[in-house]
PDB file of C-alpha atoms and ligand atoms in Angstrom:
ATOM      1  CA  MET A  10      18.552  -3.300 -12.419  1.00 91.00           C
ATOM      2  CA  LEU A  11      15.346  -1.781 -11.707  1.00 98.00           C
ATOM      3  CA  THR A  12      14.910   1.323  -9.597  1.00 98.00           C
ATOM      4  CA  LEU A  13      11.625   1.989  -7.440  1.00 98.00           C
ATOM      5  CA  HIS A  14      11.190   5.673  -6.326  1.00 98.00           C
ATOM      6  CA  ILE A  15       9.187   5.863  -3.117  1.00 98.00           C
ATOM      7  CA  ALA A  16       8.229   8.417  -0.481  1.00 97.00           C
ATOM      8  CA  ASN A  17       8.347   7.921   3.185  1.00 96.00           C
ATOM      9  CA  LYS A  18       7.513   4.254   4.155  1.00 98.00           C
ATOM     10  CA  ASN A  19       4.983   5.692   7.323  1.00 98.00           C
ATOM     11  CA  TYR A  20       2.784   7.484   4.829  1.00 98.00           C
ATOM     12  CA  SER A  21       3.189   6.337   1.233  1.00 98.00           C
ATOM     13  CA  SER A  22       0.565   3.806   0.590  1.00 98.00           C
ATOM     14  CA  TRP A  23       0.767   3.891  -3.103  1.00 98.00           C
ATOM     15  CA  SER A  24       4.647   3.335  -2.989  1.00 98.00           C
ATOM     16  CA  LEU A  25       4.044   0.102  -0.615  1.00 98.00           C
ATOM     17  CA  ARG A  26       2.133  -1.836  -3.362  1.00 98.00           C
ATOM     18  CA  PRO A  27       4.936  -2.397  -5.896  1.00 99.00           C
ATOM     19  CA  TRP A  28       7.467  -2.462  -3.489  1.00 99.00           C
ATOM     20  CA  VAL A  29       5.952  -5.396  -1.127  1.00 99.00           C
ATOM     21  CA  LEU A  30       5.292  -7.040  -4.563  1.00 99.00           C
ATOM     22  CA  MET A  31       8.707  -6.782  -5.716  1.00 99.00           C
ATOM     23  CA  ARG A  32      10.116  -7.868  -2.264  1.00 98.00           C
ATOM     24  CA  THR A  33       7.958 -10.937  -1.990  1.00 98.00           C
ATOM     25  CA  LEU A  34       8.237 -12.180  -5.480  1.00 98.00           C
ATOM     26  CA  ASN A  35      11.839 -11.554  -5.186  1.00 98.00           C
ATOM     27  CA  ILE A  36      12.081  -9.356  -8.141  1.00 98.00           C
ATOM     28  CA  PRO A  37      15.491  -7.495  -7.736  1.00 98.00           C
ATOM     29  CA  PHE A  38      15.502  -3.474  -7.506  1.00 98.00           C
ATOM     30  CA  SER A  39      17.012  -0.698  -5.687  1.00 98.00           C
ATOM     31  CA  GLU A  40      14.730   1.837  -3.746  1.00 98.00           C
ATOM     32  CA  GLN A  41      15.164   5.453  -3.953  1.00 98.00           C
ATOM     33  CA  ILE A  42      13.265   7.097  -1.141  1.00 97.00           C
ATOM     34  CA  HIS A  43      12.120  10.918  -1.811  1.00 96.00           C
ATOM     35  CA  PRO A  44      10.398  12.199   1.497  1.00 95.00           C
ATOM     36  CA  LEU A  45       7.128  13.891   0.900  1.00 94.00           C
ATOM     37  CA  ASP A  46       7.799  17.805   1.523  1.00 86.00           C
ATOM     38  CA  THR A  47       4.538  20.044   1.774  1.00 80.00           C
ATOM     39  CA  GLY A  48       4.264  22.022  -0.952  1.00 81.00           C
ATOM     40  CA  SER A  49       7.325  21.245  -3.072  1.00 83.00           C
ATOM     41  CA  SER A  50       7.192  17.102  -3.527  1.00 88.00           C
ATOM     42  CA  TRP A  51       5.826  17.742  -6.934  1.00 91.00           C
ATOM     43  CA  ASP A  52       8.995  19.939  -8.180  1.00 91.00           C
ATOM     44  CA  THR A  53      11.516  17.149  -6.627  1.00 92.00           C
ATOM     45  CA  TYR A  54       9.308  14.119  -8.164  1.00 96.00           C
ATOM     46  CA  ARG A  55       8.925  15.915 -11.561  1.00 96.00           C
ATOM     47  CA  THR A  56      12.871  15.395 -11.925  1.00 96.00           C
ATOM     48  CA  PHE A  57      12.446  11.496 -12.218  1.00 97.00           C
ATOM     49  CA  SER A  58       8.473  11.116 -12.309  1.00 98.00           C
ATOM     50  CA  PRO A  59       6.660  12.692 -15.385  1.00 97.00           C
ATOM     51  CA  ASN A  60       3.365  12.924 -13.312  1.00 96.00           C
ATOM     52  CA  GLY A  61       5.387  14.141 -10.059  1.00 96.00           C
ATOM     53  CA  ARG A  62       4.065  11.211  -8.018  1.00 97.00           C
ATOM     54  CA  VAL A  63       5.377   8.208  -6.597  1.00 98.00           C
ATOM     55  CA  PRO A  64       5.636   5.079  -7.114  1.00 98.00           C
ATOM     56  CA  CYS A  65       7.797   5.426 -10.247  1.00 98.00           C
ATOM     57  CA  LEU A  66       9.787   2.647 -11.884  1.00 98.00           C
ATOM     58  CA  GLN A  67      12.861   3.198 -13.846  1.00 98.00           C
ATOM     59  CA  ASP A  68      14.416   0.111 -15.905  1.00 98.00           C
ATOM     60  CA  GLY A  69      17.340   1.350 -18.003  1.00 97.00           C
ATOM     61  CA  GLU A  70      15.995   4.231 -20.198  1.00 97.00           C
ATOM     62  CA  TYR A  71      12.340   3.328 -19.627  1.00 97.00           C
ATOM     63  CA  THR A  72      10.214   4.987 -16.952  1.00 98.00           C
ATOM     64  CA  VAL A  73       7.027   3.624 -15.741  1.00 98.00           C
ATOM     65  CA  TRP A  74       4.616   5.554 -13.197  1.00 98.00           C
ATOM     66  CA  ASP A  75       1.406   4.937 -11.272  1.00 98.00           C
ATOM     67  CA  SER A  76       1.322   1.683  -8.999  1.00 98.00           C
ATOM     68  CA  LEU A  77      -0.967  -0.158 -11.540  1.00 98.00           C
ATOM     69  CA  ALA A  78       0.940   0.496 -14.559  1.00 98.00           C
ATOM     70  CA  ILE A  79       4.140  -0.782 -12.721  1.00 98.00           C
ATOM     71  CA  THR A  80       2.161  -3.941 -11.764  1.00 98.00           C
ATOM     72  CA  GLU A  81       1.479  -4.724 -15.310  1.00 98.00           C
ATOM     73  CA  TYR A  82       4.904  -3.961 -16.406  1.00 98.00           C
ATOM     74  CA  LEU A  83       6.480  -6.166 -13.975  1.00 98.00           C
ATOM     75  CA  ALA A  84       3.631  -8.959 -15.145  1.00 98.00           C
ATOM     76  CA  GLU A  85       4.952  -8.945 -18.555  1.00 98.00           C
ATOM     77  CA  THR A  86       8.679 -10.544 -17.253  1.00 98.00           C
ATOM     78  CA  TYR A  87       7.312 -11.894 -14.155  1.00 98.00           C
ATOM     79  CA  PRO A  88       4.058 -13.813 -14.661  1.00 98.00           C
ATOM     80  CA  GLN A  89       3.745 -14.782 -11.245  1.00 98.00           C
ATOM     81  CA  VAL A  90       2.604 -11.131 -10.279  1.00 99.00           C
ATOM     82  CA  TRP A  91      -0.889 -12.166 -10.988  1.00 98.00           C
ATOM     83  CA  PRO A  92      -2.441 -15.610 -10.410  1.00 98.00           C
ATOM     84  CA  GLU A  93      -1.706 -18.605 -12.968  1.00 98.00           C
ATOM     85  CA  ASP A  94      -5.557 -19.718 -12.816  1.00 98.00           C
ATOM     86  CA  LYS A  95      -7.557 -17.651 -15.325  1.00 98.00           C
ATOM     87  CA  ILE A  96     -10.514 -17.131 -12.970  1.00 98.00           C
ATOM     88  CA  ALA A  97      -8.272 -16.168 -10.028  1.00 98.00           C
ATOM     89  CA  ARG A  98      -6.620 -13.889 -12.472  1.00 98.00           C
ATOM     90  CA  ALA A  99      -9.426 -12.325 -13.495  1.00 98.00           C
ATOM     91  CA  TRP A 100     -10.958 -11.698  -9.817  1.00 98.00           C
ATOM     92  CA  ALA A 101      -7.528 -10.455  -8.664  1.00 99.00           C
ATOM     93  CA  ARG A 102      -7.434  -7.671 -11.622  1.00 98.00           C
ATOM     94  CA  SER A 103     -11.031  -6.909 -10.488  1.00 98.00           C
ATOM     95  CA  ALA A 104     -10.581  -6.543  -6.820  1.00 98.00           C
ATOM     96  CA  SER A 105      -7.138  -4.459  -7.498  1.00 98.00           C
ATOM     97  CA  ALA A 106      -9.110  -2.261  -9.821  1.00 98.00           C
ATOM     98  CA  GLU A 107     -11.565  -1.824  -7.352  1.00 98.00           C
ATOM     99  CA  MET A 108      -8.825  -0.922  -4.858  1.00 98.00           C
ATOM    100  CA  HIS A 109      -7.093   1.290  -7.177  1.00 98.00           C
ATOM    101  CA  SER A 110     -10.168   3.655  -7.900  1.00 98.00           C
ATOM    102  CA  GLY A 111     -12.379   3.055  -4.869  1.00 98.00           C
ATOM    103  CA  PHE A 112     -12.395   3.192  -1.306  1.00 98.00           C
ATOM    104  CA  GLN A 113     -12.418   7.046  -0.951  1.00 98.00           C
ATOM    105  CA  ALA A 114     -13.918   7.218   2.414  1.00 98.00           C
ATOM    106  CA  LEU A 115     -11.120   4.971   3.835  1.00 98.00           C
ATOM    107  CA  ARG A 116      -8.622   6.801   2.089  1.00 97.00           C
ATOM    108  CA  ASN A 117      -9.665  10.181   3.337  1.00 96.00           C
ATOM    109  CA  SER A 118     -10.454   9.418   6.991  1.00 97.00           C
ATOM    110  CA  CYS A 119      -8.007   6.926   7.825  1.00 98.00           C
ATOM    111  CA  GLY A 120      -4.589   8.261   6.305  1.00 97.00           C
ATOM    112  CA  MET A 121      -1.751   5.509   6.256  1.00 98.00           C
ATOM    113  CA  SER A 122       0.724   5.982   9.165  1.00 98.00           C
ATOM    114  CA  CYS A 123       2.184   2.678  10.078  1.00 98.00           C
ATOM    115  CA  GLY A 124       3.697   3.947  13.474  1.00 98.00           C
ATOM    116  CA  HIS A 125       0.483   5.379  14.799  1.00 98.00           C
ATOM    117  CA  ARG A 126      -2.471   3.491  16.554  1.00 98.00           C
ATOM    118  CA  ILE A 127      -5.657   5.746  16.624  1.00 98.00           C
ATOM    119  CA  GLN A 128      -8.681   5.424  18.764  1.00 98.00           C
ATOM    120  CA  MET A 129     -11.191   6.919  15.813  1.00 97.00           C
ATOM    121  CA  HIS A 130     -13.721   9.977  16.781  1.00 96.00           C
ATOM    122  CA  GLU A 131     -16.321   8.296  14.607  1.00 96.00           C
ATOM    123  CA  ILE A 132     -16.950   5.702  11.884  1.00 97.00           C
ATOM    124  CA  SER A 133     -19.003   7.363   9.270  1.00 97.00           C
ATOM    125  CA  PRO A 134     -21.664   5.657   7.411  1.00 98.00           C
ATOM    126  CA  ALA A 135     -19.400   5.681   4.283  1.00 98.00           C
ATOM    127  CA  LEU A 136     -16.110   4.606   5.982  1.00 98.00           C
ATOM    128  CA  GLN A 137     -18.466   1.750   7.466  1.00 98.00           C
ATOM    129  CA  LYS A 138     -19.456   0.866   3.621  1.00 98.00           C
ATOM    130  CA  ASP A 139     -15.789   0.754   2.849  1.00 98.00           C
ATOM    131  CA  ILE A 140     -14.928  -1.355   5.594  1.00 98.00           C
ATOM    132  CA  ALA A 141     -17.938  -3.657   4.984  1.00 98.00           C
ATOM    133  CA  ARG A 142     -17.044  -4.176   1.090  1.00 98.00           C
ATOM    134  CA  ILE A 143     -13.303  -4.948   1.976  1.00 98.00           C
ATOM    135  CA  ASP A 144     -14.663  -7.479   4.541  1.00 98.00           C
ATOM    136  CA  GLU A 145     -16.802  -8.912   1.824  1.00 98.00           C
ATOM    137  CA  LEU A 146     -14.143  -8.965  -0.962  1.00 98.00           C
ATOM    138  CA  TRP A 147     -11.294 -10.709   1.344  1.00 98.00           C
ATOM    139  CA  SER A 148     -13.623 -13.137   2.515  1.00 98.00           C
ATOM    140  CA  GLU A 149     -14.954 -13.968  -0.816  1.00 98.00           C
ATOM    141  CA  GLY A 150     -11.197 -14.402  -2.287  1.00 98.00           C
ATOM    142  CA  LEU A 151     -10.377 -16.749   0.654  1.00 98.00           C
ATOM    143  CA  ARG A 152     -13.315 -18.977   0.351  1.00 98.00           C
ATOM    144  CA  LYS A 153     -13.426 -19.013  -3.623  1.00 98.00           C
ATOM    145  CA  PHE A 154      -9.810 -19.514  -3.974  1.00 98.00           C
ATOM    146  CA  GLY A 155      -8.982 -21.549  -0.994  1.00 98.00           C
ATOM    147  CA  GLY A 156      -5.917 -20.141  -0.120  1.00 98.00           C
ATOM    148  CA  ALA A 157      -3.756 -18.105   2.494  1.00 98.00           C
ATOM    149  CA  PHE A 158      -3.937 -15.149   0.403  1.00 98.00           C
ATOM    150  CA  LEU A 159      -6.744 -13.568  -1.497  1.00 98.00           C
ATOM    151  CA  ALA A 160      -6.598 -15.357  -4.793  1.00 98.00           C
ATOM    152  CA  GLY A 161      -5.034 -18.573  -4.194  1.00 98.00           C
ATOM    153  CA  ASN A 162      -1.884 -20.162  -1.888  1.00 98.00           C
ATOM    154  CA  ALA A 163       0.509 -17.576  -3.642  1.00 98.00           C
ATOM    155  CA  PHE A 164       1.001 -13.957  -2.689  1.00 98.00           C
ATOM    156  CA  THR A 165       0.115 -12.122  -5.634  1.00 99.00           C
ATOM    157  CA  ALA A 166      -0.435  -8.413  -6.857  1.00 99.00           C
ATOM    158  CA  VAL A 167      -4.236  -8.321  -5.288  1.00 99.00           C
ATOM    159  CA  ASP A 168      -2.548  -8.728  -1.893  1.00 99.00           C
ATOM    160  CA  ALA A 169       0.237  -5.947  -2.626  1.00 99.00           C
ATOM    161  CA  PHE A 170      -2.832  -3.697  -3.552  1.00 98.00           C
ATOM    162  CA  PHE A 171      -4.574  -4.097  -0.138  1.00 98.00           C
ATOM    163  CA  ALA A 172      -1.302  -3.933   1.864  1.00 98.00           C
ATOM    164  CA  PRO A 173      -1.515  -0.407   2.424  1.00 98.00           C
ATOM    165  CA  VAL A 174      -5.331  -1.144   3.759  1.00 98.00           C
ATOM    166  CA  ALA A 175      -3.879  -3.516   6.289  1.00 98.00           C
ATOM    167  CA  PHE A 176      -1.608  -0.998   7.743  1.00 98.00           C
ATOM    168  CA  ARG A 177      -4.576   1.381   7.776  1.00 98.00           C
ATOM    169  CA  PHE A 178      -6.629  -1.566   9.662  1.00 98.00           C
ATOM    170  CA  GLN A 179      -4.055  -1.869  12.252  1.00 98.00           C
ATOM    171  CA  THR A 180      -3.415   1.869  12.777  1.00 98.00           C
ATOM    172  CA  TYR A 181      -7.362   2.691  13.221  1.00 98.00           C
ATOM    173  CA  GLY A 182      -8.087  -0.721  14.852  1.00 98.00           C
ATOM    174  CA  LEU A 183     -10.969  -1.340  12.474  1.00 98.00           C
ATOM    175  CA  PRO A 184     -13.539  -3.991  12.829  1.00 94.00           C
ATOM    176  CA  LEU A 185     -13.446  -7.091  10.551  1.00 97.00           C
ATOM    177  CA  SER A 186     -15.025 -10.696  10.620  1.00 96.00           C
ATOM    178  CA  GLY A 187     -13.201 -13.840  11.435  1.00 96.00           C
ATOM    179  CA  PRO A 188     -11.533 -14.966   8.173  1.00 96.00           C
ATOM    180  CA  ALA A 189     -10.613 -11.386   7.087  1.00 98.00           C
ATOM    181  CA  THR A 190      -8.979 -10.855  10.440  1.00 98.00           C
ATOM    182  CA  GLU A 191      -7.106 -13.943  10.282  1.00 98.00           C
ATOM    183  CA  TYR A 192      -5.943 -12.882   6.566  1.00 98.00           C
ATOM    184  CA  LEU A 193      -5.045  -9.145   7.989  1.00 98.00           C
ATOM    185  CA  THR A 194      -2.471 -10.756  10.405  1.00 98.00           C
ATOM    186  CA  ARG A 195      -1.140 -12.964   7.879  1.00 98.00           C
ATOM    187  CA  LEU A 196      -0.666 -10.118   5.467  1.00 98.00           C
ATOM    188  CA  LEU A 197       0.722  -8.069   8.149  1.00 98.00           C
ATOM    189  CA  THR A 198       3.617 -10.884   9.235  1.00 98.00           C
ATOM    190  CA  ILE A 199       5.079 -11.667   5.776  1.00 98.00           C
ATOM    191  CA  PRO A 200       8.769 -10.815   5.757  1.00 98.00           C
ATOM    192  CA  ALA A 201       8.193  -7.905   3.240  1.00 98.00           C
ATOM    193  CA  MET A 202       5.510  -6.201   5.235  1.00 98.00           C
ATOM    194  CA  GLN A 203       7.521  -6.542   8.406  1.00 98.00           C
ATOM    195  CA  GLU A 204      10.480  -5.309   6.870  1.00 98.00           C
ATOM    196  CA  TRP A 205       8.396  -2.109   5.652  1.00 98.00           C
ATOM    197  CA  TYR A 206       6.940  -1.788   8.895  1.00 98.00           C
ATOM    198  CA  ALA A 207      10.423  -1.327  10.843  1.00 98.00           C
ATOM    199  CA  SER A 208      11.673   0.964   8.178  1.00 98.00           C
ATOM    200  CA  SER A 209       8.685   3.133   8.566  1.00 98.00           C
ATOM    201  CA  LEU A 210       9.247   3.230  12.645  1.00 98.00           C
ATOM    202  CA  ALA A 211      12.876   4.040  12.080  1.00 98.00           C
ATOM    203  CA  GLU A 212      12.089   7.127   9.968  1.00 97.00           C
ATOM    204  CA  THR A 213      12.317  10.645  11.521  1.00 95.00           C
ATOM    205  CA  TRP A 214      10.926  12.499   8.764  1.00 94.00           C
ATOM    206  CA  ARG A 215       7.477  14.058   9.682  1.00 95.00           C
ATOM    207  CA  GLU A 216       5.496  15.736   7.022  1.00 95.00           C
ATOM    208  CA  PRO A 217       2.901  18.247   8.832  1.00 95.00           C
ATOM    209  CA  GLU A 218      -0.099  17.883   6.361  1.00 94.00           C
ATOM    210  CA  HIS A 219       0.153  13.970   6.741  1.00 95.00           C
ATOM    211  CA  GLU A 220       0.645  14.410  10.781  1.00 96.00           C
ATOM    212  CA  GLN A 221      -2.531  16.741  10.969  1.00 96.00           C
ATOM    213  CA  GLU A 222      -4.691  14.493   8.815  1.00 95.00           C
ATOM    214  CA  ILE A 223      -3.962  11.479  11.166  1.00 95.00           C
ATOM    215  CA  LEU A 224      -4.238  13.598  14.362  1.00 94.00           C
ATOM    216  CA  ALA A 225      -7.524  15.010  13.128  1.00 94.00           C
ATOM    217  CA  ALA A 226      -9.097  11.205  12.996  1.00 96.00           C
ATOM    218  CA  GLY A 227      -9.092  10.591  16.560  1.00 97.00           C
ATOM    219  CA  THR A 228      -7.230  10.200  19.625  1.00 97.00           C
ATOM    220  CA  VAL A 229      -3.530   9.168  19.411  1.00 97.00           C
ATOM    221  CA  LEU A 230      -3.182   5.821  21.405  1.00 98.00           C
ATOM    222  CA  ALA A 231       0.170   5.152  20.602  1.00 98.00           C
ATOM    223  CA  ASP A 232       2.909   6.661  18.208  1.00 98.00           C
ATOM    224  CA  LEU A 233       5.544   3.842  18.021  1.00 98.00           C
ATOM    225  CA  ARG A 234       8.039   5.628  15.684  1.00 97.00           C
ATOM    226  CA  GLN A 235      11.533   6.769  16.528  1.00 95.00           C
ATOM    227  CA  SER A 236      11.623  10.071  18.291  1.00 90.00           C
ATOM    228  CA  THR A 237      12.502  12.790  16.062  1.00 84.00           C
ATOM    229  CA  SER A 238      14.907  14.158  18.671  1.00 69.00           C
ATOM    230  CA  ASN A 239      17.203  11.028  18.653  1.00 52.00           C
TER     231      ASN A 239
HETATM  232  N1  LIG B 315      -2.559   6.835  -8.618  1.00 80.86           N
HETATM  233  C1  LIG B 315      -1.082   6.793  -8.439  1.00 80.86           C
HETATM  234  C2  LIG B 315      -1.156   7.661  -7.078  1.00 80.86           C
HETATM  235  C3  LIG B 315       0.152   8.211  -6.664  1.00 80.86           C
HETATM  236  C4  LIG B 315       0.069   9.238  -5.584  1.00 80.86           C
HETATM  237  O1  LIG B 315      -0.925   9.884  -5.331  1.00 80.86           O
HETATM  238  N2  LIG B 315       1.155   9.093  -4.696  1.00 80.86           N
HETATM  239  C5  LIG B 315       1.579  10.124  -3.637  1.00 80.86           C
HETATM  240  C6  LIG B 315       2.508   9.699  -2.636  1.00 80.86           C
HETATM  241  S1  LIG B 315       1.839   8.169  -1.838  1.00 80.86           S
HETATM  242  C7  LIG B 315       2.412  11.342  -4.164  1.00 80.86           C
HETATM  243  O2  LIG B 315       3.286  11.153  -5.087  1.00 80.86           O
HETATM  244  N3  LIG B 315       2.279  12.507  -3.718  1.00 80.86           N
HETATM  245  C8  LIG B 315       3.255  13.453  -3.841  1.00 80.86           C
HETATM  246  C9  LIG B 315       2.405  14.692  -3.996  1.00 80.86           C
HETATM  247  O3  LIG B 315       1.177  14.953  -3.532  1.00 80.86           O
HETATM  248  O4  LIG B 315       2.802  15.809  -4.116  1.00 80.86           O
HETATM  249  C10 LIG B 315      -0.472   5.660  -8.194  1.00 80.86           C
HETATM  250  O5  LIG B 315      -1.158   4.439  -8.135  1.00 80.86           O
HETATM  251  O6  LIG B 315       0.705   5.399  -8.282  1.00 80.86           O
END
């Protein structure tokens, strides 16, 4: 049985990628949540993850870390992780790699917090550029492969790589064009995303650094998470 080590569902964008992929493709696994803890996550995470980060996948005696490596490891057993068509697969890998190594402004200005709704103080030119590129990529995938998902009719790894972006767009109310908005709604409402979202709202852990970062981005319109005093 595979074990996926992840952090808080409210904040952990990297953890969401393999989780939503495995859930949606019905790949059996058990999850272990290790809440982020300012200053000491690394020590805890190092007990199971070589780089002291999550997500980290354990398959018996094997350990695979980093969301991209986990995705490729899963693809060796479950080819449906990537699109069947060679061109769609190349596009999906390119878009996933671009997400994995880019979009710094979006990551920095719009920290993931599934339960928050924020009116941003400003959308910087760098953030605007990232939003425009995501809009372009999503629109291109939907048009080119003609499906409900980015690289065709099936949910594949490229959709999982953009799943955290979907929560960021929802939290910060970022603007997108028509087809990209429809895709955003579709992605947010698949069962695995709804399951993750419900669990994130039920969490009562609060990590001060993430909370501060989110509050600094704008005005809080709503915090839909369960109260910590319950
Ligand atoms: N590139 C890595 C990034 C993993 C990462 O940064 N994970 C964060 C949680 S979302 C983490 O483990 N942080 C622990 C810490 O900063 O101490 C991946 O794709 O898995």
